[in-house]
Tab-separated table of C-alpha atoms and ligand atoms in Angstrom:
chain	number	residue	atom	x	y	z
A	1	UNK	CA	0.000	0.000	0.000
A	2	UNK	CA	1.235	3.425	-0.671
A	3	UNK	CA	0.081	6.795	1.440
A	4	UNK	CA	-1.286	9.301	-1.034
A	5	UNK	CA	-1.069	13.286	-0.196
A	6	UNK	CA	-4.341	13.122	1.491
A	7	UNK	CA	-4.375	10.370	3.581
A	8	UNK	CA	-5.939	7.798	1.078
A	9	UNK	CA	-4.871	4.585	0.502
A	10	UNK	CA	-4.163	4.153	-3.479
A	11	UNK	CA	-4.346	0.157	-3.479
A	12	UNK	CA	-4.069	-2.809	-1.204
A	13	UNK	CA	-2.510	-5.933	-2.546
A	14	UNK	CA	-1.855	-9.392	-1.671
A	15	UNK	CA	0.952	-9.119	-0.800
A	16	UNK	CA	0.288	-6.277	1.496
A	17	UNK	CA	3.191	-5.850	4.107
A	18	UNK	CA	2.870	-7.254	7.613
A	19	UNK	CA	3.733	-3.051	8.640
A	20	UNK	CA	0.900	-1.964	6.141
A	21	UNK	CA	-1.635	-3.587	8.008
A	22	UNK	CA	-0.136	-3.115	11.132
A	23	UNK	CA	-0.656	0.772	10.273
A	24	UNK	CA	-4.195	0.018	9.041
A	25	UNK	CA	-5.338	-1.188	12.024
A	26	UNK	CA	-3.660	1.069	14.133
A	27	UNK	CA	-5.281	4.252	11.897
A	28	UNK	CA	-8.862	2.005	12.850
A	29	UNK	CA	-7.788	1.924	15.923
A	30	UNK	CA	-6.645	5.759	16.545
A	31	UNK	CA	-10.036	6.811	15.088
A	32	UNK	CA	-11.830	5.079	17.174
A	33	UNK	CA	-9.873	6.387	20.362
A	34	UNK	CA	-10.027	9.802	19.388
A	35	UNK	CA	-13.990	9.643	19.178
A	36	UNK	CA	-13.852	7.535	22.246
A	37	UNK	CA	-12.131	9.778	24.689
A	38	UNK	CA	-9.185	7.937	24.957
A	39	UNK	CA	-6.422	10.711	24.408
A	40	UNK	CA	-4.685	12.432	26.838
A	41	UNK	CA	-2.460	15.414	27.454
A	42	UNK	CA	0.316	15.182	30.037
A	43	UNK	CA	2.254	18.467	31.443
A	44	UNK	CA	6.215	18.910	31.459
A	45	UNK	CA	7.242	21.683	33.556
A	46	UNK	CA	9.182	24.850	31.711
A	47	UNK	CA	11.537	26.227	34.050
A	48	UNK	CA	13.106	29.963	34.217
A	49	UNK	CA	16.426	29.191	35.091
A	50	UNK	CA	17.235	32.590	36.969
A	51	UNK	CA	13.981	32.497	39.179
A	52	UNK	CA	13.714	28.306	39.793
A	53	UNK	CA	10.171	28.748	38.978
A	54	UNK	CA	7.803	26.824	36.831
A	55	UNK	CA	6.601	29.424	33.919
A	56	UNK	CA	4.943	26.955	31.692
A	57	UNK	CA	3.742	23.756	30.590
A	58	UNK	CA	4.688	21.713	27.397
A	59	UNK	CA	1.477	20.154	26.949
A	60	UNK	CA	2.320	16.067	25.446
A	61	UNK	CA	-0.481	14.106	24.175
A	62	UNK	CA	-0.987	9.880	25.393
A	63	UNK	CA	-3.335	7.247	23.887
A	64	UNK	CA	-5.009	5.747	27.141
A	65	UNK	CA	-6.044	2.447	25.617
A	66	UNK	CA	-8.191	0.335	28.192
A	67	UNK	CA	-5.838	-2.487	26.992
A	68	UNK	CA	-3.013	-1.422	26.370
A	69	UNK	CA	-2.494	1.594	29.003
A	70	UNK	CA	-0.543	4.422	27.620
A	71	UNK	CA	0.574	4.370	24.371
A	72	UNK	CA	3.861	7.243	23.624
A	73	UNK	CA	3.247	9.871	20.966
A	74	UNK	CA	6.390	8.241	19.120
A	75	UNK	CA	4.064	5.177	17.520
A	76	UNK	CA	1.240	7.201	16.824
A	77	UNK	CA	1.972	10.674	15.625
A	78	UNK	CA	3.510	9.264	12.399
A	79	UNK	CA	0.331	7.325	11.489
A	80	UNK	CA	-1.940	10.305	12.531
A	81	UNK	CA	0.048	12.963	10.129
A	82	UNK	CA	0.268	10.120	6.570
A	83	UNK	CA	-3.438	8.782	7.729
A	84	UNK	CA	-4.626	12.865	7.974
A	85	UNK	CA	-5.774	11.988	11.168
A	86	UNK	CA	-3.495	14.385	12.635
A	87	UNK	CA	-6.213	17.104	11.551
A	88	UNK	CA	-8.727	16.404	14.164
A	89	UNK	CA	-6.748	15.032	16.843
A	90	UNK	CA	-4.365	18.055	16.445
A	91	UNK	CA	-7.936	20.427	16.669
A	92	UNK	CA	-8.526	18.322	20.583
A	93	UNK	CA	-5.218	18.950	21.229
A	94	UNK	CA	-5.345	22.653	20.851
A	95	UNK	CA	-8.545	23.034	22.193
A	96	UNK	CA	-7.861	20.368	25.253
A	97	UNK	CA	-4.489	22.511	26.402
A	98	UNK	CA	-5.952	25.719	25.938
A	99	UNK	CA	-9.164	24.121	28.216
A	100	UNK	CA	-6.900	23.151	30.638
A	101	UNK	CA	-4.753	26.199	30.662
A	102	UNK	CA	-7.687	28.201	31.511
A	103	UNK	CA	-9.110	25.398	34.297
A	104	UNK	CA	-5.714	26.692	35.982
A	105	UNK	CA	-6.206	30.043	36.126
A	106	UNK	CA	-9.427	29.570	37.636
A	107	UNK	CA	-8.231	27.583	40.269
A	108	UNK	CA	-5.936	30.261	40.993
A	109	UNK	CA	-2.750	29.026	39.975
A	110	UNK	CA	0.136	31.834	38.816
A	111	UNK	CA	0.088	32.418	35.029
A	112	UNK	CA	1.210	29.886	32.603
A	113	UNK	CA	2.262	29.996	29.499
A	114	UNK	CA	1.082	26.495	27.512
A	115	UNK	CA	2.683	24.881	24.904
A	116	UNK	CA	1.761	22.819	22.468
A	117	UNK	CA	3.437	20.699	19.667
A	118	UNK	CA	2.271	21.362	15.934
A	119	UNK	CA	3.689	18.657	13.781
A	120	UNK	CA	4.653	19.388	10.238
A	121	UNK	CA	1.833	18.042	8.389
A	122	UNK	CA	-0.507	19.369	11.075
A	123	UNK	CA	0.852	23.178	9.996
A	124	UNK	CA	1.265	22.367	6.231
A	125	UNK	CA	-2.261	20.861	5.094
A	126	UNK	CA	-5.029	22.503	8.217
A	127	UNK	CA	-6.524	25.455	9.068
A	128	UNK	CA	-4.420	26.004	12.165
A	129	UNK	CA	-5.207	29.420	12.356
A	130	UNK	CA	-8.704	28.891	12.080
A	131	UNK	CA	-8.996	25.948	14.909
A	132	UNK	CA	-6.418	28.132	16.851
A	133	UNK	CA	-8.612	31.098	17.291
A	134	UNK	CA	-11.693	28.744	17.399
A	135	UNK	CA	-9.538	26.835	20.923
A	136	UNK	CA	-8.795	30.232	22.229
A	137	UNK	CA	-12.496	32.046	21.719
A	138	UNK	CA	-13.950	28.945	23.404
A	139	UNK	CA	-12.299	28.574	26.184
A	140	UNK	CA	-11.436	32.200	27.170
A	141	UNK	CA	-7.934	31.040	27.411
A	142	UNK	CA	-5.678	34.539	26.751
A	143	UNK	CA	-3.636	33.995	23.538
A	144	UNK	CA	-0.515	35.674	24.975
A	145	UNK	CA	-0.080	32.754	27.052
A	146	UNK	CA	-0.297	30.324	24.534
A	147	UNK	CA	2.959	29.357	22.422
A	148	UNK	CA	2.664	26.724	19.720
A	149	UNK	CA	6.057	24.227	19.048
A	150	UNK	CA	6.729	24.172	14.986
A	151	UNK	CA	9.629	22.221	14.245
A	152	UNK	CA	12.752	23.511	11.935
A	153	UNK	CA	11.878	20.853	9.515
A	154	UNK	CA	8.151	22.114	8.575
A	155	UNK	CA	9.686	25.808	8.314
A	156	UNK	CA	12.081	24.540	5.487
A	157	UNK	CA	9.458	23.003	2.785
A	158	UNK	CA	7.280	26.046	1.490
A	159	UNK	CA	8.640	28.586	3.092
A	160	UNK	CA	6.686	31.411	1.859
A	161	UNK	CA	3.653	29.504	3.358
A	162	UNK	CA	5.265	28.735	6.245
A	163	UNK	CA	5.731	32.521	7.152
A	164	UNK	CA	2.330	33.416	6.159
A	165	UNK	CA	0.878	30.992	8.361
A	166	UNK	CA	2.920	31.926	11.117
A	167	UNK	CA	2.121	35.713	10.590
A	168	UNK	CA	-1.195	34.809	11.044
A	169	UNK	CA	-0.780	32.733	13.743
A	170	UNK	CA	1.275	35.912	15.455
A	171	UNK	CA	-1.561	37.999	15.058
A	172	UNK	CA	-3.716	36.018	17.141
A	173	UNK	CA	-1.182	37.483	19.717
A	174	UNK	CA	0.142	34.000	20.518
A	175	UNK	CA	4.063	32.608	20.686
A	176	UNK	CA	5.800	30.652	18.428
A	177	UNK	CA	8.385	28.389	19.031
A	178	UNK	CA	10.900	26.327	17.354
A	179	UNK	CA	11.097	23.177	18.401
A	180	UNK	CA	14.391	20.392	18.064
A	181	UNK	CA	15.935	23.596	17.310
A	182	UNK	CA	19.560	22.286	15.640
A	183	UNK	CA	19.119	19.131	14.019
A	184	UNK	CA	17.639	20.531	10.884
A	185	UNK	CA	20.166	22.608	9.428
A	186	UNK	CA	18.488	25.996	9.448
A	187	UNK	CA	20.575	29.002	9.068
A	188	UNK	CA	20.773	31.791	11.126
A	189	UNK	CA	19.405	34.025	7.650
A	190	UNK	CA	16.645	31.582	6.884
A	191	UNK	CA	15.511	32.309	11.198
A	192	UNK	CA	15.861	35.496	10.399
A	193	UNK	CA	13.202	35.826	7.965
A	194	UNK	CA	10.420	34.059	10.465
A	195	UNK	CA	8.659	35.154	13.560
A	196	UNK	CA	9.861	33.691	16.131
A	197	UNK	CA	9.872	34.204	19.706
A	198	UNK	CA	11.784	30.925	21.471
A	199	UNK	CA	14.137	28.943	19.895
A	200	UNK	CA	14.551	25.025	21.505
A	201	UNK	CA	17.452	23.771	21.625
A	202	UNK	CA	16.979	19.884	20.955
A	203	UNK	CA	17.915	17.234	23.361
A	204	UNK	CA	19.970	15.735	21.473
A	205	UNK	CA	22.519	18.463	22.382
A	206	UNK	CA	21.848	18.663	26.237
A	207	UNK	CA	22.470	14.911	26.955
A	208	UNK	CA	25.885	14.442	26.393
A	209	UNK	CA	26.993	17.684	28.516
A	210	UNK	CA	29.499	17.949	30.377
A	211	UNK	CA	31.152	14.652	28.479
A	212	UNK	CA	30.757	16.239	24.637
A	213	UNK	CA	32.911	19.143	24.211
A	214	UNK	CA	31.266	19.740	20.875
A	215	UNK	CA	27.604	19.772	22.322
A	216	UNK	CA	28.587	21.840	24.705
A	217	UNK	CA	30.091	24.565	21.958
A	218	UNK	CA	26.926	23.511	19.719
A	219	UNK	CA	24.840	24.905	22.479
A	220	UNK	CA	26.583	28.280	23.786
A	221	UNK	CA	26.154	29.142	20.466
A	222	UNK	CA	22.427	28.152	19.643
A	223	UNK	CA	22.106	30.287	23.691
A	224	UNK	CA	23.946	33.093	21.757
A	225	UNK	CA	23.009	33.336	18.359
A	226	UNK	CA	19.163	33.086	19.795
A	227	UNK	CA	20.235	36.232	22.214
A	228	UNK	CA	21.554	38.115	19.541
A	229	UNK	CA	18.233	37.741	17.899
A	230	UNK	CA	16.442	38.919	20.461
A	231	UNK	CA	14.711	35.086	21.000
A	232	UNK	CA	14.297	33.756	24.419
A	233	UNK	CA	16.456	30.459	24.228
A	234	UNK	CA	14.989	27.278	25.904
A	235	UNK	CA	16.777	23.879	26.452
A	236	UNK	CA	15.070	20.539	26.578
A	237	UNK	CA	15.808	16.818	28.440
A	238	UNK	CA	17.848	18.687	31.128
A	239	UNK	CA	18.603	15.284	33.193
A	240	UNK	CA	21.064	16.685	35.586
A	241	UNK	CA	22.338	19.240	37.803
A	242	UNK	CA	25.651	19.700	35.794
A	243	UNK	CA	23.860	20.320	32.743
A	244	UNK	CA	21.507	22.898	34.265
A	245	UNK	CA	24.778	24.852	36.041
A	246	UNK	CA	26.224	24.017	32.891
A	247	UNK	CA	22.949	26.047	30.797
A	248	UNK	CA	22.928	28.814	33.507
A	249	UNK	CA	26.501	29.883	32.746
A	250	UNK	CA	25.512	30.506	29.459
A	251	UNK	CA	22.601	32.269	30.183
A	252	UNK	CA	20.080	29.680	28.981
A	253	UNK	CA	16.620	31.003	29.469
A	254	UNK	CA	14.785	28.412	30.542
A	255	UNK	CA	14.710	24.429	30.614
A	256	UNK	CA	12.615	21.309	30.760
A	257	UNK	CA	13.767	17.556	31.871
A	258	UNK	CA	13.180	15.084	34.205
A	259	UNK	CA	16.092	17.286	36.232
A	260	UNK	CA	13.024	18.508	37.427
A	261	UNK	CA	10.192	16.377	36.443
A	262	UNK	CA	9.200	13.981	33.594
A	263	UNK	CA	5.555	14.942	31.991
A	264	UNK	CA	2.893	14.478	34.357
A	265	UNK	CA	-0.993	14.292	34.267
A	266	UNK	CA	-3.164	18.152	34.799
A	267	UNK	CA	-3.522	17.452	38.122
A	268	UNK	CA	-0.058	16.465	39.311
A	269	UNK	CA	1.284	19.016	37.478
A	270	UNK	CA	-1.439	21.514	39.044
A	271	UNK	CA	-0.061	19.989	41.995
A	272	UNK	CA	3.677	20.716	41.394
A	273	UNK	CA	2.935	24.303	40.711
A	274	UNK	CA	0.741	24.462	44.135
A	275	UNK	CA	3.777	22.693	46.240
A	276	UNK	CA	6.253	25.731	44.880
A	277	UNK	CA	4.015	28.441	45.742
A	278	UNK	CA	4.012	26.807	49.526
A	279	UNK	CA	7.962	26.242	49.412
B	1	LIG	P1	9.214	16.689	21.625
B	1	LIG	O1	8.194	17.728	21.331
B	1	LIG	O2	10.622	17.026	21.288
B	1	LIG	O3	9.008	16.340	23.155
B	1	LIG	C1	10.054	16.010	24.039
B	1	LIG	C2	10.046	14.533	24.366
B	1	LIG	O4	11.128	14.273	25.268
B	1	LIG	C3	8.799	14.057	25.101
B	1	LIG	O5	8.575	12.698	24.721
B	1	LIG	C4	9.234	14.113	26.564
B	1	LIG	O6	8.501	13.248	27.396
B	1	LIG	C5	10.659	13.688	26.455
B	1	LIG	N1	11.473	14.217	27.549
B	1	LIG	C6	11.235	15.273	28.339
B	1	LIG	N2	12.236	15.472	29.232
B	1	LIG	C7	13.151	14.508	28.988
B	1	LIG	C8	14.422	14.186	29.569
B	1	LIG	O7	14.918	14.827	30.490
B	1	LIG	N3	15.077	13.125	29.030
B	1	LIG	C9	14.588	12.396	27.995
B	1	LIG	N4	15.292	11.381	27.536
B	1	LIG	N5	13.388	12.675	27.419
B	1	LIG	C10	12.687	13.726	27.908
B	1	LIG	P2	7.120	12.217	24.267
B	1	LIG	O8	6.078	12.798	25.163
B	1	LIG	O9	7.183	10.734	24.116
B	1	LIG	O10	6.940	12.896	22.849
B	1	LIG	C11	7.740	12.532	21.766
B	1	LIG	C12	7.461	13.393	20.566
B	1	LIG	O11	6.134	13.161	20.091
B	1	LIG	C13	7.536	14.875	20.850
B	1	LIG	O12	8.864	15.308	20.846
B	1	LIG	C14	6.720	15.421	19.715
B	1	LIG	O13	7.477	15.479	18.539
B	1	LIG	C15	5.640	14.361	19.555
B	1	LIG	N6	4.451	14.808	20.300
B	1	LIG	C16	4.161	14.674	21.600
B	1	LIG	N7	2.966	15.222	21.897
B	1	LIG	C17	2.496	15.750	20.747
B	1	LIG	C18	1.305	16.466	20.395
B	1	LIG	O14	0.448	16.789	21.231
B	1	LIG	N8	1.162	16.835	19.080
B	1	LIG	C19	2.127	16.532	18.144
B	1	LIG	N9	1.920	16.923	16.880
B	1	LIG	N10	3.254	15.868	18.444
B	1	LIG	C20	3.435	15.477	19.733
B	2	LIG	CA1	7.963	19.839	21.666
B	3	LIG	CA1	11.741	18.900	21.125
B	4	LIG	CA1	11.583	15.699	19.192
């Protein structure tokens, strides 16, 4: 079988790989979930490095399969974008975080910026502005708070589209982010040209530090080149208290990583916030 543009399936054979319908089933399967109630968003803390204090939440979507328990966004995320499913589930996704953002501020919780992950298809082929302003007129939740993740690899293909999109996006008065900032070969020229408010510098360059002289170089200069800019600078899967010293020193904005905690349901996060406040 062979994925078409839109999600359709040109032909089915025979012969039909073992992975084919593997995918088939699971795009049954994922449908069926999504109209079930079965997804879920979990919370990572962001972190201001200079205060200690949570500022945000990176908002992660789960499949909470009665048999299966939670499934990781890593085996379903591809078959949602080639299946087009991404279109709806990416809609609850939007409209679930910016729900829940706004559940917090009515319980009284400090002000949190939420953030949530746009994958490439999902900002290519939908009306993300539309179902953007749609999340944030429903659920009263203030678009300044709000920051959406694009990653560097959606803002290479079409990129007059791509800045068009995120213009309008902008104007909604939300944040933009880029996220796995680093491992997709953008130039600091090509950044220039898009508006941009955080750049993420991708794990991939945090976990090696203080062992990898090179990803520690790689990332003082992503830290300064996003400074120069005028970009806040945030780093992700901070697992230790080297690599956070490490990230302060070079003025790092902010981080996230199971340093300080892995992502966590609404409530538990809710909680974490709640147990700072006290401390
Ligand atoms: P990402 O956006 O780069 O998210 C970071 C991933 O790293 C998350 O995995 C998170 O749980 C994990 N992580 C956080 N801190 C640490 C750490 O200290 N160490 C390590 N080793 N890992 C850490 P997760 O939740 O499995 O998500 C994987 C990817 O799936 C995400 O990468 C993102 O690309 C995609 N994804 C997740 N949620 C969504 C969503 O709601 N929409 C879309 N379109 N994609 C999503
Ligand atoms: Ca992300
Ligand atoms: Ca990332
Ligand atoms: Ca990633």
């Amino acid at each position: 079988a062979k994925a078409l543009g839109r999600g359709a399936w040109c032909f089915y054979t025979e012969e039909m790989t073992q992975s084919a319908r593997d995918r088939l089933t699971l795009e049954s399967r994922l449908r069926l979930a999504l109209a079930h109630g079965h997804m879920v968003l979990h919370y990572q803390p962001q972190i201001d490095i200079a205060t200690g204090r949570i500022v945000g939440a990176e908002a992660l979507v789960r499949w909470n399969d009665p048999e299966e328990g939670l499934i990781a966004p890593g085996r379903f995320i591809p078959v949602a974008e080639v299946s087009g499913i991404i279109g709806p589930l990416g809609e609850w996704i939007i409209g679930e975080a910016c729900r829940q953002g706004q559940r917090w501020r009515e319980e009284g919780l400090p002000a949190l910026t939420v953030a949530v992950n746009v994958s490439p298809r999902q900002f290519q082929l939908t009306d993300l502005v539309g179902c953007t302003a749609s999340a944030l007129q429903e659920t009263g939740f203030p678009a300044a708070m709000l920051e959406l993740e694009i990653t560097e690899s959606a803002l290479a293909e079409r990129e007059d589209e791509a800045r068009q999109t995120m213009r309008r996006l902008r104007d909604l008065g939300l944040r933009l982010a880029v996220d796995d900032f680093g491992t997709g070969y953008s130039s600091l020229a090509q950044l220039k040209r898009f508006p941009i408010d955080v750049l993420k510098i991708d794990q991939g360059f945090i976990r090696d530090i203080p062992h990898s002289a090179d990803d520690m170089a790689i990332s003082a200069a992503i830290i300064a080149m996003g400074h120069s800019m005028g970009l806040k600078v945030l780093a992700e899967g901070v697992e230790t208290a080297e690599q956070l010293a490490f990230l302060r020193e070079r003025g790092c904005d902010s981080f996230q990583g199971y340093h300080c905690s892995r992502p966590v349901p609404a409530a538990a996060f809710a909680a974490l916030v709640r147990a700072q406040q006290a401390g």
